[in-house]
């Protein structure tokens, strides 16, 4: 994209988001902040990230 100014025909703009959308089709909608399961999953992911960064 930086060199040609155009999106790559297969990988789009080079982001992970573009690659996932190309290979996996439409993504589901992100849950709302009142979804307790979603918030708990975020807590788990952030706790793991904190653990890895603290090493």
Coordinates of C-alpha atoms in Angstrom, one line a residue:
X1 CA 0.0 0.0 0.0
X2 CA 2.8 2.4 0.9
X3 CA 4.7 1.8 -2.3
X4 CA 1.8 1.6 -4.8
X5 CA -0.9 3.6 -3.1
X6 CA -3.4 0.7 -3.9
X7 CA -4.7 -2.1 -1.8
X8 CA -3.2 -5.5 -2.3
X9 CA -5.6 -7.7 -4.3
X10 CA -5.5 -10.5 -1.8
X11 CA -4.5 -8.9 1.6
X12 CA -6.1 -5.5 1.4
X13 CA -4.3 -2.8 3.4
X14 CA -2.0 -5.3 5.1
X15 CA -3.7 -5.2 8.5
X16 CA -4.6 -8.3 10.5
X17 CA -8.2 -7.2 10.2
X18 CA -8.0 -7.2 6.4
X19 CA -6.4 -10.6 6.3
X20 CA -9.0 -12.2 8.5
X21 CA -11.8 -10.7 6.5
X22 CA -10.3 -12.0 3.3
X23 CA -9.8 -15.6 4.5
X24 CA -12.7 -16.0 6.9
X25 CA -15.6 -14.0 5.4
X26 CA -17.7 -11.5 7.3
X27 CA -17.0 -11.1 11.0
X28 CA -19.6 -11.3 13.6
X29 CA -20.7 -8.2 15.5
X30 CA -18.7 -7.3 18.6
X31 CA -20.8 -7.9 21.8
X32 CA -22.1 -4.9 23.8
X33 CA -20.5 -3.8 27.1
X34 CA -23.5 -5.2 29.0
X35 CA -22.7 -8.8 28.0
X36 CA -21.1 -10.3 31.2
X37 CA -19.5 -13.2 29.3
X38 CA -17.8 -10.8 27.0
X39 CA -16.5 -8.7 29.8
X40 CA -15.2 -11.8 31.6
X41 CA -13.4 -12.9 28.5
X42 CA -11.8 -9.5 28.2
X43 CA -10.7 -9.7 31.8
X44 CA -9.1 -13.1 31.2
X45 CA -7.3 -11.8 28.1
X46 CA -6.1 -8.7 29.8
X47 CA -4.9 -10.6 32.9
X48 CA -2.8 -12.9 30.7
X49 CA -1.4 -10.0 28.8
X50 CA -0.4 -8.3 32.1
X51 CA 1.2 -11.5 33.3
X52 CA 3.2 -11.9 30.1
X53 CA 4.3 -8.2 30.1
X54 CA 5.3 -8.4 33.8
X55 CA 7.9 -11.2 33.1

